[in-house]
Amino acid sequence: MKKIMTGNEAFAYGAYLAGIKIGAGYPGTPSSEILYNFARYPGVYAEWSVNEKVALDVCVGAAYAGRRAVMTTKHVGLNVAADSLFYVAYTGLKAGLVIINADDPFMHSSQNEQDNRHYARFAKVPMLEPADSEEAKSFVKYAVEISEAFDTPVIIRSTTRLSHSRTAVNLEEEPVQQAPPEPLAYERNPVKYVMIPAYARQRHPVVEERLKKLAEFAEATPLNYIEAGDDSLGIISSGVVYQYAKEVFPTATFLKLGMVYPLPVKLIRELAERVKQVVVVEELDPFIEEHVRLLGIPVKGKDVFPMIGELSPGRVRKCAQEAGLIPQGELKKVVSAPALPGRPPMLCPGCGHRGVFYALQRLRTVTFGDIGCYTLGAAPPLNAMHTCGCMGAGLGVVHGVDKVGVKDRTVAVIGDSTFFHSGVAPLINILYNKGVSTVIVLDNRVTAMTGHQPHPGSGKTLMGEDAPLISVEEVARGIGFKRVDVVNPYDFRNVVDTIKEHLRSGEPSVIVARHPCVLYTRERYSPYAVNLELCNECGNCLRIGCVPISKVEGGVAIDAALCVGCGFCATICNPKAIYQLGS
Amino acid sequence: MKKKIDFLFAGVGGQGTILTSDILAEVGLRCGYDVKKSEVHGMAQRGGAVESHVRWGEKVYSPLIEEGEADYLLGFEMLEAARWPHFLKPGSVALVNRYRIMPPVVNLGQAKYPEEKEIETILSGAGARVVWVEGAAKARELGNLALAGVVLLGALSSYLAEPAEVWQTVIEEMVPPKFKELNVKAFFAGREAKL
């Protein structure tokens, strides 16, 4: 029996089948769906931790205690968790620990396209890379086995195209549900688990020895294999890119790698002996290629295929043709993509963030931003965000700018989930170091961008239970901020006045702009319409960047099907031409 | 040996391209095809341009369609349909929902929304036959604009050999139970429309 699953659904299914009992992570596209799918299986515990580092530590704890664990993250989340990755690489664990990491070539939803295969080499831990959903399922089981056999965390690397593609998965027999296990006796082993220098020095040789054994394992594992073809080209590839290569080089000999670190040296040499030309087809960095080159094997790779962006069958074919790897004769005539008006993502109709960004646009502040839906405040016509680097960065950056002193008015904006993720520490830093910055927390009560996952300010857990609701304003007051206000972002006048007051005060301050995400609550009211006789074409409503509002002859129109009736446009319409239907 | 058929879905985030393309993938699987499907979630979904690839075949490797290979384009929105001629194969069919959502640059008066004729020229330039589907109008008649995608799916089904019962079963299984009947109605409205 087969079922179509996304890569992420298959990872979750695989984790369940592999006897993993604990999952922790922080939402991040393209990894988010792994954990909430895992949480639905019987007999497991899963949580959205406040950030990736905490998530990995939680999983380390479970694995130290003796229960198999999975941590899920997007590529940049592993940066956050890197400190923990490096210690657990030294300590090892008692039960299997798998980190499922999703890279994002082309940056569909990310700030960079770092290639996290480097983390495997950097932290000296094995890495697997599945090529479709069936492998996503089965590789989790392999990862658990490797983790326990070699006493090491194992990283599984996915990419956006694997995580979010749907392919058929063979359903397997349900694992027998055992009665809840007895509490474990914690095995104390400080020499292995306390990484003071004296003990850490004893662990480093263990890590190096382990890597040698893993390299031997890589030669024999069914994860890596040669697919015989003709002897002209030998393609080395892994992950979803392997699928593209299979379409472009249907008759070539392949070395299909399911384990990308450590690499199987003997298999690579064997392939090189069988074919006239070795070609590595890989996305992003020349990770495999450099290794092959170090073996002294002539290889084509990044001289043919780009290092930047996502590959596709079309891109691989074009590059292969230009390099003469496949006949030019097959060159297809394809019309070029037309130049048409773009359609970037925007804040949703009814989004509360719009009120704050429109106010900031009007106040001409320099705004230091962060990662989330609200990053869309940077887009035209709002143009109301001026930096965005990574989770939690804006609060440190605004403090640095304020310490230097600039003529402009400055604020930092951060989302609620991001605030709990990495905003609290820099907020403390502002107060402790006698800063003057104003921080606006855009609180919509969920982690919205990644699909509405709950967080400490939501009052719910991933398991669907009620949880203590942690209040942003109480955290700020508890730290010691004296000027803390909560505003409704739809109340435009009050938002503007409050921001002005905070900026004038010359003291560090926090504004919580709170309105639940309308996409999540499905809050919807009677739509608004425009009285063209009153409209003076001032264009204010077009500057708030709300999709239903468009320019028409003699004024503007509101698409009633798209309008959710929040009424924000009506509050900023000077001639009062916008009215609610049925009011 | 099953024939390879590649379907490209184009629309605006929130229009339901993901659910309808999921239905198409499932229909393929039930009819004995190997099936792969791809799309991007997250940032791209907030009212931005979205696309989904669905591939049916005896054995499908890549979840992404290659340029110049798509047999069918399902355009949920007119401008979005016009973005993809380079993916279309000569002799392909472009089913386009007659529905416009103005992008911000057009709303701000910085760009012009293409005329229906221009869209036809762009798509037929790639050798596609352009078929206008009154998806939005039919969906409105049924009382819910969100049904337009299933109307399109119905129109697509009339070009394919797979029996209507399979489509209906899959739709009934995959849409929210509350909207089952409406979706089936929308499907047949599309399937039986004279195109």
mmCIF file with all atom_site columns, N, CA and C in Angstrom, chain A residues 4 33 109 161 164-167 243-244 247 313-314 317 332 334-335 337-338 340-343 345-346 348 448-449 542 549-551, chain B residues 12 22 25 36-39 41 43 46 48-49 55 61-64 66-67 69 77 80 82-83 85-86 101 103-104 107-108 112:
data_model
loop_
_atom_site.group_PDB
_atom_site.id
_atom_site.type_symbol
_atom_site.label_atom_id
_atom_site.label_alt_id
_atom_site.label_comp_id
_atom_site.label_asym_id
_atom_site.label_entity_id
_atom_site.label_seq_id
_atom_site.pdbx_PDB_ins_code
_atom_site.Cartn_x
_atom_site.Cartn_y
_atom_site.Cartn_z
_atom_site.occupancy
_atom_site.B_iso_or_equiv
_atom_site.pdbx_formal_charge
_atom_site.auth_seq_id
_atom_site.auth_comp_id
_atom_site.auth_asym_id
_atom_site.auth_atom_id
_atom_site.pdbx_PDB_model_num
ATOM 1   N N  . ILE A 1 4   ? 0.862  9.014  -0.840  1.00 0.00 ? 4   ILE A N  1
ATOM 2   C CA . ILE A 1 4   ? 1.670  10.159 -1.249  1.00 0.00 ? 4   ILE A CA 1
ATOM 3   C C  . ILE A 1 4   ? 1.947  11.014 -0.018  1.00 0.00 ? 4   ILE A C  1
ATOM 4   N N  . GLU A 1 33  ? 6.844  21.247 9.088   1.00 0.00 ? 33  GLU A N  1
ATOM 5   C CA . GLU A 1 33  ? 5.798  20.216 9.108   1.00 0.00 ? 33  GLU A CA 1
ATOM 6   C C  . GLU A 1 33  ? 6.278  18.892 9.693   1.00 0.00 ? 33  GLU A C  1
ATOM 7   N N  . SER A 1 109 ? 12.409 30.944 1.479   1.00 0.00 ? 109 SER A N  1
ATOM 8   C CA . SER A 1 109 ? 11.903 31.547 2.724   1.00 0.00 ? 109 SER A CA 1
ATOM 9   C C  . SER A 1 109 ? 13.037 31.738 3.725   1.00 0.00 ? 109 SER A C  1
ATOM 10  N N  . ARG A 1 161 ? 13.093 21.384 -1.700  1.00 0.00 ? 161 ARG A N  1
ATOM 11  C CA . ARG A 1 161 ? 12.456 20.611 -2.767  1.00 0.00 ? 161 ARG A CA 1
ATOM 12  C C  . ARG A 1 161 ? 12.148 19.182 -2.331  1.00 0.00 ? 161 ARG A C  1
ATOM 13  N N  . HIS A 1 164 ? 9.170  19.601 0.631   1.00 0.00 ? 164 HIS A N  1
ATOM 14  C CA . HIS A 1 164 ? 7.862  20.040 0.151   1.00 0.00 ? 164 HIS A CA 1
ATOM 15  C C  . HIS A 1 164 ? 7.427  19.385 -1.147  1.00 0.00 ? 164 HIS A C  1
ATOM 16  N N  . SER A 1 165 ? 8.098  18.319 -1.547  1.00 0.00 ? 165 SER A N  1
ATOM 17  C CA . SER A 1 165 ? 7.596  17.550 -2.685  1.00 0.00 ? 165 SER A CA 1
ATOM 18  C C  . SER A 1 165 ? 6.826  16.370 -2.141  1.00 0.00 ? 165 SER A C  1
ATOM 19  N N  . ARG A 1 166 ? 5.841  15.931 -2.927  1.00 0.00 ? 166 ARG A N  1
ATOM 20  C CA . ARG A 1 166 ? 5.072  14.747 -2.536  1.00 0.00 ? 166 ARG A CA 1
ATOM 21  C C  . ARG A 1 166 ? 5.426  13.600 -3.461  1.00 0.00 ? 166 ARG A C  1
ATOM 22  N N  . THR A 1 167 ? 5.836  12.499 -2.872  1.00 0.00 ? 167 THR A N  1
ATOM 23  C CA . THR A 1 167 ? 6.087  11.297 -3.673  1.00 0.00 ? 167 THR A CA 1
ATOM 24  C C  . THR A 1 167 ? 5.553  10.096 -2.885  1.00 0.00 ? 167 THR A C  1
ATOM 25  N N  . GLN A 1 243 ? 17.670 13.036 -8.601  1.00 0.00 ? 243 GLN A N  1
ATOM 26  C CA . GLN A 1 243 ? 16.508 12.812 -9.470  1.00 0.00 ? 243 GLN A CA 1
ATOM 27  C C  . GLN A 1 243 ? 16.623 13.638 -10.753 1.00 0.00 ? 243 GLN A C  1
ATOM 28  N N  . TYR A 1 244 ? 17.097 14.876 -10.605 1.00 0.00 ? 244 TYR A N  1
ATOM 29  C CA . TYR A 1 244 ? 17.263 15.721 -11.797 1.00 0.00 ? 244 TYR A CA 1
ATOM 30  C C  . TYR A 1 244 ? 18.314 15.084 -12.707 1.00 0.00 ? 244 TYR A C  1
ATOM 31  N N  . GLU A 1 247 ? 17.201 12.275 -14.884 1.00 0.00 ? 247 GLU A N  1
ATOM 32  C CA . GLU A 1 247 ? 16.443 12.664 -16.074 1.00 0.00 ? 247 GLU A CA 1
ATOM 33  C C  . GLU A 1 247 ? 17.370 13.161 -17.177 1.00 0.00 ? 247 GLU A C  1
ATOM 34  N N  . PRO A 1 313 ? 15.769 20.182 -13.193 1.00 0.00 ? 313 PRO A N  1
ATOM 35  C CA . PRO A 1 313 ? 16.137 19.363 -14.354 1.00 0.00 ? 313 PRO A CA 1
ATOM 36  C C  . PRO A 1 313 ? 16.545 20.246 -15.540 1.00 0.00 ? 313 PRO A C  1
ATOM 37  N N  . GLY A 1 314 ? 15.802 21.339 -15.743 1.00 0.00 ? 314 GLY A N  1
ATOM 38  C CA . GLY A 1 314 ? 16.104 22.233 -16.863 1.00 0.00 ? 314 GLY A CA 1
ATOM 39  C C  . GLY A 1 314 ? 17.470 22.868 -16.727 1.00 0.00 ? 314 GLY A C  1
ATOM 40  N N  . ARG A 1 317 ? 20.207 20.290 -17.274 1.00 0.00 ? 317 ARG A N  1
ATOM 41  C CA . ARG A 1 317 ? 20.350 19.948 -18.688 1.00 0.00 ? 317 ARG A CA 1
ATOM 42  C C  . ARG A 1 317 ? 21.074 21.054 -19.464 1.00 0.00 ? 317 ARG A C  1
ATOM 43  N N  . LYS A 1 332 ? 16.439 22.036 -26.610 1.00 0.00 ? 332 LYS A N  1
ATOM 44  C CA . LYS A 1 332 ? 15.041 22.279 -26.909 1.00 0.00 ? 332 LYS A CA 1
ATOM 45  C C  . LYS A 1 332 ? 14.815 23.755 -27.150 1.00 0.00 ? 332 LYS A C  1
ATOM 46  N N  . VAL A 1 334 ? 12.840 26.725 -26.246 1.00 0.00 ? 334 VAL A N  1
ATOM 47  C CA . VAL A 1 334 ? 11.913 27.122 -25.185 1.00 0.00 ? 334 VAL A CA 1
ATOM 48  C C  . VAL A 1 334 ? 11.759 28.633 -25.263 1.00 0.00 ? 334 VAL A C  1
ATOM 49  N N  . VAL A 1 335 ? 10.517 29.096 -25.262 1.00 0.00 ? 335 VAL A N  1
ATOM 50  C CA . VAL A 1 335 ? 10.309 30.545 -25.289 1.00 0.00 ? 335 VAL A CA 1
ATOM 51  C C  . VAL A 1 335 ? 10.810 31.127 -23.969 1.00 0.00 ? 335 VAL A C  1
ATOM 52  N N  . ALA A 1 337 ? 10.849 33.529 -20.569 1.00 0.00 ? 337 ALA A N  1
ATOM 53  C CA . ALA A 1 337 ? 9.840  33.966 -19.599 1.00 0.00 ? 337 ALA A CA 1
ATOM 54  C C  . ALA A 1 337 ? 9.474  35.416 -19.897 1.00 0.00 ? 337 ALA A C  1
ATOM 55  N N  . PRO A 1 338 ? 8.183  35.743 -19.916 1.00 0.00 ? 338 PRO A N  1
ATOM 56  C CA . PRO A 1 338 ? 7.792  37.109 -20.260 1.00 0.00 ? 338 PRO A CA 1
ATOM 57  C C  . PRO A 1 338 ? 8.052  38.084 -19.118 1.00 0.00 ? 338 PRO A C  1
ATOM 58  N N  . LEU A 1 340 ? 6.554  40.508 -16.847 1.00 0.00 ? 340 LEU A N  1
ATOM 59  C CA . LEU A 1 340 ? 5.207  40.853 -16.382 1.00 0.00 ? 340 LEU A CA 1
ATOM 60  C C  . LEU A 1 340 ? 5.314  41.494 -15.003 1.00 0.00 ? 340 LEU A C  1
ATOM 61  N N  . PRO A 1 341 ? 4.294  42.236 -14.604 1.00 0.00 ? 341 PRO A N  1
ATOM 62  C CA . PRO A 1 341 ? 4.333  42.796 -13.247 1.00 0.00 ? 341 PRO A CA 1
ATOM 63  C C  . PRO A 1 341 ? 4.544  41.690 -12.213 1.00 0.00 ? 341 PRO A C  1
ATOM 64  N N  . GLY A 1 342 ? 5.457  41.903 -11.289 1.00 0.00 ? 342 GLY A N  1
ATOM 65  C CA . GLY A 1 342 ? 5.746  40.898 -10.262 1.00 0.00 ? 342 GLY A CA 1
ATOM 66  C C  . GLY A 1 342 ? 4.643  40.843 -9.228  1.00 0.00 ? 342 GLY A C  1
ATOM 67  N N  . ARG A 1 343 ? 4.670  39.777 -8.431  1.00 0.00 ? 343 ARG A N  1
ATOM 68  C CA . ARG A 1 343 ? 3.682  39.652 -7.366  1.00 0.00 ? 343 ARG A CA 1
ATOM 69  C C  . ARG A 1 343 ? 4.389  39.110 -6.131  1.00 0.00 ? 343 ARG A C  1
ATOM 70  N N  . PRO A 1 345 ? 5.120  38.387 -2.118  1.00 0.00 ? 345 PRO A N  1
ATOM 71  C CA . PRO A 1 345 ? 4.208  38.162 -0.985  1.00 0.00 ? 345 PRO A CA 1
ATOM 72  C C  . PRO A 1 345 ? 3.989  39.466 -0.228  1.00 0.00 ? 345 PRO A C  1
ATOM 73  N N  . MET A 1 346 ? 2.845  39.585 0.423   1.00 0.00 ? 346 MET A N  1
ATOM 74  C CA . MET A 1 346 ? 2.507  40.810 1.160   1.00 0.00 ? 346 MET A CA 1
ATOM 75  C C  . MET A 1 346 ? 1.839  40.448 2.476   1.00 0.00 ? 346 MET A C  1
ATOM 76  N N  . CYS A 1 348 ? -1.084 39.977 4.856   1.00 0.00 ? 348 CYS A N  1
ATOM 77  C CA . CYS A 1 348 ? -2.435 39.558 4.493   1.00 0.00 ? 348 CYS A CA 1
ATOM 78  C C  . CYS A 1 348 ? -3.444 40.695 4.735   1.00 0.00 ? 348 CYS A C  1
ATOM 79  N N  . ALA A 1 448 ? 3.285  32.749 12.964  1.00 0.00 ? 448 ALA A N  1
ATOM 80  C CA . ALA A 1 448 ? 2.350  32.781 11.839  1.00 0.00 ? 448 ALA A CA 1
ATOM 81  C C  . ALA A 1 448 ? 2.985  32.343 10.521  1.00 0.00 ? 448 ALA A C  1
ATOM 82  N N  . MET A 1 449 ? 4.144  32.896 10.210  1.00 0.00 ? 449 MET A N  1
ATOM 83  C CA . MET A 1 449 ? 4.717  32.689 8.877   1.00 0.00 ? 449 MET A CA 1
ATOM 84  C C  . MET A 1 449 ? 4.889  31.219 8.528   1.00 0.00 ? 449 MET A C  1
ATOM 85  N N  . LEU A 1 542 ? -3.806 53.261 -0.676  1.00 0.00 ? 542 LEU A N  1
ATOM 86  C CA . LEU A 1 542 ? -2.946 52.450 -1.540  1.00 0.00 ? 542 LEU A CA 1
ATOM 87  C C  . LEU A 1 542 ? -1.559 52.286 -0.923  1.00 0.00 ? 542 LEU A C  1
ATOM 88  N N  . ILE A 1 549 ? -7.402 46.382 -2.140  1.00 0.00 ? 549 ILE A N  1
ATOM 89  C CA . ILE A 1 549 ? -7.601 47.776 -2.551  1.00 0.00 ? 549 ILE A CA 1
ATOM 90  C C  . ILE A 1 549 ? -6.821 48.046 -3.837  1.00 0.00 ? 549 ILE A C  1
ATOM 91  N N  . SER A 1 550 ? -7.524 48.497 -4.876  1.00 0.00 ? 550 SER A N  1
ATOM 92  C CA . SER A 1 550 ? -6.813 48.790 -6.123  1.00 0.00 ? 550 SER A CA 1
ATOM 93  C C  . SER A 1 550 ? -7.285 50.106 -6.726  1.00 0.00 ? 550 SER A C  1
ATOM 94  N N  . LYS A 1 551 ? -6.414 50.675 -7.533  1.00 0.00 ? 551 LYS A N  1
ATOM 95  C CA . LYS A 1 551 ? -6.678 51.953 -8.201  1.00 0.00 ? 551 LYS A CA 1
ATOM 96  C C  . LYS A 1 551 ? -7.661 51.708 -9.340  1.00 0.00 ? 551 LYS A C  1
ATOM 97  N N  . VAL B 2 12  ? -2.204 32.620 -7.068  1.00 0.00 ? 12  VAL B N  1
ATOM 98  C CA . VAL B 2 12  ? -1.804 33.542 -6.021  1.00 0.00 ? 12  VAL B CA 1
ATOM 99  C C  . VAL B 2 12  ? -1.975 32.825 -4.688  1.00 0.00 ? 12  VAL B C  1
ATOM 100 N N  . ASP B 2 22  ? -2.859 18.603 -4.958  1.00 0.00 ? 22  ASP B N  1
ATOM 101 C CA . ASP B 2 22  ? -2.817 17.362 -4.165  1.00 0.00 ? 22  ASP B CA 1
ATOM 102 C C  . ASP B 2 22  ? -3.855 16.366 -4.685  1.00 0.00 ? 22  ASP B C  1
ATOM 103 N N  . ALA B 2 25  ? -2.630 14.815 -7.881  1.00 0.00 ? 25  ALA B N  1
ATOM 104 C CA . ALA B 2 25  ? -1.578 13.819 -7.639  1.00 0.00 ? 25  ALA B CA 1
ATOM 105 C C  . ALA B 2 25  ? -2.198 12.503 -7.170  1.00 0.00 ? 25  ALA B C  1
ATOM 106 N N  . LYS B 2 36  ? 4.799  12.420 -8.798  1.00 0.00 ? 36  LYS B N  1
ATOM 107 C CA . LYS B 2 36  ? 5.566  13.326 -7.946  1.00 0.00 ? 36  LYS B CA 1
ATOM 108 C C  . LYS B 2 36  ? 4.983  14.722 -8.058  1.00 0.00 ? 36  LYS B C  1
ATOM 109 N N  . LYS B 2 37  ? 5.206  15.472 -7.011  1.00 0.00 ? 37  LYS B N  1
ATOM 110 C CA . LYS B 2 37  ? 4.582  16.781 -6.943  1.00 0.00 ? 37  LYS B CA 1
ATOM 111 C C  . LYS B 2 37  ? 5.478  17.719 -6.163  1.00 0.00 ? 37  LYS B C  1
ATOM 112 N N  . SER B 2 38  ? 5.501  18.974 -6.549  1.00 0.00 ? 38  SER B N  1
ATOM 113 C CA . SER B 2 38  ? 6.355  19.906 -5.818  1.00 0.00 ? 38  SER B CA 1
ATOM 114 C C  . SER B 2 38  ? 5.736  21.287 -5.738  1.00 0.00 ? 38  SER B C  1
ATOM 115 N N  . GLU B 2 39  ? 5.997  21.941 -4.637  1.00 0.00 ? 39  GLU B N  1
ATOM 116 C CA . GLU B 2 39  ? 5.596  23.337 -4.491  1.00 0.00 ? 39  GLU B CA 1
ATOM 117 C C  . GLU B 2 39  ? 6.390  23.945 -3.352  1.00 0.00 ? 39  GLU B C  1
ATOM 118 N N  . HIS B 2 41  ? 6.179  26.309 0.153   1.00 0.00 ? 41  HIS B N  1
ATOM 119 C CA . HIS B 2 41  ? 5.303  26.895 1.184   1.00 0.00 ? 41  HIS B CA 1
ATOM 120 C C  . HIS B 2 41  ? 6.003  28.092 1.826   1.00 0.00 ? 41  HIS B C  1
ATOM 121 N N  . MET B 2 43  ? 6.950  31.756 3.006   1.00 0.00 ? 43  MET B N  1
ATOM 122 C CA . MET B 2 43  ? 6.954  33.155 2.576   1.00 0.00 ? 43  MET B CA 1
ATOM 123 C C  . MET B 2 43  ? 6.118  33.357 1.313   1.00 0.00 ? 43  MET B C  1
ATOM 124 N N  . ARG B 2 46  ? 2.052  34.220 1.180   1.00 0.00 ? 46  ARG B N  1
ATOM 125 C CA . ARG B 2 46  ? 1.341  35.407 1.657   1.00 0.00 ? 46  ARG B CA 1
ATOM 126 C C  . ARG B 2 46  ? 0.954  36.316 0.494   1.00 0.00 ? 46  ARG B C  1
ATOM 127 N N  . GLY B 2 48  ? 1.567  36.054 -2.539  1.00 0.00 ? 48  GLY B N  1
ATOM 128 C CA . GLY B 2 48  ? 2.540  36.115 -3.623  1.00 0.00 ? 48  GLY B CA 1
ATOM 129 C C  . GLY B 2 48  ? 2.219  35.099 -4.710  1.00 0.00 ? 48  GLY B C  1
ATOM 130 N N  . ALA B 2 49  ? 3.008  35.138 -5.786  1.00 0.00 ? 49  ALA B N  1
ATOM 131 C CA . ALA B 2 49  ? 2.847  34.185 -6.876  1.00 0.00 ? 49  ALA B CA 1
ATOM 132 C C  . ALA B 2 49  ? 3.255  32.799 -6.394  1.00 0.00 ? 49  ALA B C  1
ATOM 133 N N  . ARG B 2 55  ? 3.449  15.647 -11.636 1.00 0.00 ? 55  ARG B N  1
ATOM 134 C CA . ARG B 2 55  ? 3.944  14.814 -12.730 1.00 0.00 ? 55  ARG B CA 1
ATOM 135 C C  . ARG B 2 55  ? 3.393  13.404 -12.601 1.00 0.00 ? 55  ARG B C  1
ATOM 136 N N  . TYR B 2 61  ? 11.232 10.640 -12.002 1.00 0.00 ? 61  TYR B N  1
ATOM 137 C CA . TYR B 2 61  ? 12.360 10.946 -11.119 1.00 0.00 ? 61  TYR B CA 1
ATOM 138 C C  . TYR B 2 61  ? 12.182 12.311 -10.455 1.00 0.00 ? 61  TYR B C  1
ATOM 139 N N  . SER B 2 62  ? 12.234 13.357 -11.267 1.00 0.00 ? 62  SER B N  1
ATOM 140 C CA . SER B 2 62  ? 12.233 14.701 -10.697 1.00 0.00 ? 62  SER B CA 1
ATOM 141 C C  . SER B 2 62  ? 10.830 15.148 -10.287 1.00 0.00 ? 62  SER B C  1
ATOM 142 N N  . PRO B 2 63  ? 10.695 15.768 -9.121  1.00 0.00 ? 63  PRO B N  1
ATOM 143 C CA . PRO B 2 63  ? 9.392  16.352 -8.774  1.00 0.00 ? 63  PRO B CA 1
ATOM 144 C C  . PRO B 2 63  ? 9.145  17.669 -9.519  1.00 0.00 ? 63  PRO B C  1
ATOM 145 N N  . LEU B 2 64  ? 10.179 18.188 -10.155 1.00 0.00 ? 64  LEU B N  1
ATOM 146 C CA . LEU B 2 64  ? 10.028 19.437 -10.914 1.00 0.00 ? 64  LEU B CA 1
ATOM 147 C C  . LEU B 2 64  ? 9.904  19.144 -12.398 1.00 0.00 ? 64  LEU B C  1
ATOM 148 N N  . GLU B 2 66  ? 10.432 20.051 -16.330 1.00 0.00 ? 66  GLU B N  1
ATOM 149 C CA . GLU B 2 66  ? 11.466 20.759 -17.058 1.00 0.00 ? 66  GLU B CA 1
ATOM 150 C C  . GLU B 2 66  ? 10.825 21.803 -17.983 1.00 0.00 ? 66  GLU B C  1
ATOM 151 N N  . GLU B 2 67  ? 11.536 22.893 -18.236 1.00 0.00 ? 67  GLU B N  1
ATOM 152 C CA . GLU B 2 67  ? 11.055 23.918 -19.161 1.00 0.00 ? 67  GLU B CA 1
ATOM 153 C C  . GLU B 2 67  ? 10.669 23.268 -20.500 1.00 0.00 ? 67  GLU B C  1
ATOM 154 N N  . GLU B 2 69  ? 8.157  21.347 -21.148 1.00 0.00 ? 69  GLU B N  1
ATOM 155 C CA . GLU B 2 69  ? 7.661  19.966 -21.031 1.00 0.00 ? 69  GLU B CA 1
ATOM 156 C C  . GLU B 2 69  ? 6.235  19.854 -20.505 1.00 0.00 ? 69  GLU B C  1
ATOM 157 N N  . GLU B 2 77  ? -5.255 32.325 -11.908 1.00 0.00 ? 77  GLU B N  1
ATOM 158 C CA . GLU B 2 77  ? -5.379 33.773 -12.011 1.00 0.00 ? 77  GLU B CA 1
ATOM 159 C C  . GLU B 2 77  ? -4.708 34.140 -13.326 1.00 0.00 ? 77  GLU B C  1
ATOM 160 N N  . GLU B 2 80  ? -0.978 35.299 -13.442 1.00 0.00 ? 80  GLU B N  1
ATOM 161 C CA . GLU B 2 80  ? -0.101 34.200 -13.004 1.00 0.00 ? 80  GLU B CA 1
ATOM 162 C C  . GLU B 2 80  ? 0.028  33.133 -14.087 1.00 0.00 ? 80  GLU B C  1
ATOM 163 N N  . ALA B 2 82  ? 0.010  33.710 -17.213 1.00 0.00 ? 82  ALA B N  1
ATOM 164 C CA . ALA B 2 82  ? 0.853  34.259 -18.280 1.00 0.00 ? 82  ALA B CA 1
ATOM 165 C C  . ALA B 2 82  ? 2.342  34.191 -17.958 1.00 0.00 ? 82  ALA B C  1
ATOM 166 N N  . ARG B 2 83  ? 2.678  33.904 -16.691 1.00 0.00 ? 83  ARG B N  1
ATOM 167 C CA . ARG B 2 83  ? 4.078  33.901 -16.275 1.00 0.00 ? 83  ARG B CA 1
ATOM 168 C C  . ARG B 2 83  ? 4.860  32.675 -16.758 1.00 0.00 ? 83  ARG B C  1
ATOM 169 N N  . PRO B 2 85  ? 4.903  30.607 -19.895 1.00 0.00 ? 85  PRO B N  1
ATOM 170 C CA . PRO B 2 85  ? 4.928  30.025 -21.247 1.00 0.00 ? 85  PRO B CA 1
ATOM 171 C C  . PRO B 2 85  ? 6.172  29.168 -21.487 1.00 0.00 ? 85  PRO B C  1
ATOM 172 N N  . HIS B 2 86  ? 7.281  29.540 -20.840 1.00 0.00 ? 86  HIS B N  1
ATOM 173 C CA . HIS B 2 86  ? 8.539  28.809 -21.089 1.00 0.00 ? 86  HIS B CA 1
ATOM 174 C C  . HIS B 2 86  ? 8.484  27.370 -20.564 1.00 0.00 ? 86  HIS B C  1
ATOM 175 N N  . ILE B 2 101 ? -6.461 39.171 -9.986  1.00 0.00 ? 101 ILE B N  1
ATOM 176 C CA . ILE B 2 101 ? -6.120 39.783 -8.685  1.00 0.00 ? 101 ILE B CA 1
ATOM 177 C C  . ILE B 2 101 ? -4.984 40.752 -8.983  1.00 0.00 ? 101 ILE B C  1
ATOM 178 N N  . PRO B 2 103 ? -1.816 42.840 -8.708  1.00 0.00 ? 103 PRO B N  1
ATOM 179 C CA . PRO B 2 103 ? -0.637 42.873 -7.837  1.00 0.00 ? 103 PRO B CA 1
ATOM 180 C C  . PRO B 2 103 ? -0.362 44.311 -7.383  1.00 0.00 ? 103 PRO B C  1
ATOM 181 N N  . PRO B 2 104 ? 0.371  44.475 -6.270  1.00 0.00 ? 104 PRO B N  1
ATOM 182 C CA . PRO B 2 104 ? 0.590  45.811 -5.705  1.00 0.00 ? 104 PRO B CA 1
ATOM 183 C C  . PRO B 2 104 ? 1.141  46.824 -6.708  1.00 0.00 ? 104 PRO B C  1
ATOM 184 N N  . ASN B 2 107 ? -1.735 48.143 -8.563  1.00 0.00 ? 107 ASN B N  1
ATOM 185 C CA . ASN B 2 107 ? -2.559 48.990 -7.684  1.00 0.00 ? 107 ASN B CA 1
ATOM 186 C C  . ASN B 2 107 ? -1.950 50.368 -7.508  1.00 0.00 ? 107 ASN B C  1
ATOM 187 N N  . LEU B 2 108 ? -0.623 50.421 -7.463  1.00 0.00 ? 108 LEU B N  1
ATOM 188 C CA . LEU B 2 108 ? 0.065  51.697 -7.248  1.00 0.00 ? 108 LEU B CA 1
ATOM 189 C C  . LEU B 2 108 ? 0.237  52.473 -8.542  1.00 0.00 ? 108 LEU B C  1
ATOM 190 N N  . LYS B 2 112 ? 1.065  47.919 -15.640 1.00 0.00 ? 112 LYS B N  1
ATOM 191 C CA . LYS B 2 112 ? -0.256 47.690 -16.213 1.00 0.00 ? 112 LYS B CA 1
ATOM 192 C C  . LYS B 2 112 ? -0.563 46.198 -16.170 1.00 0.00 ? 112 LYS B C  1
#
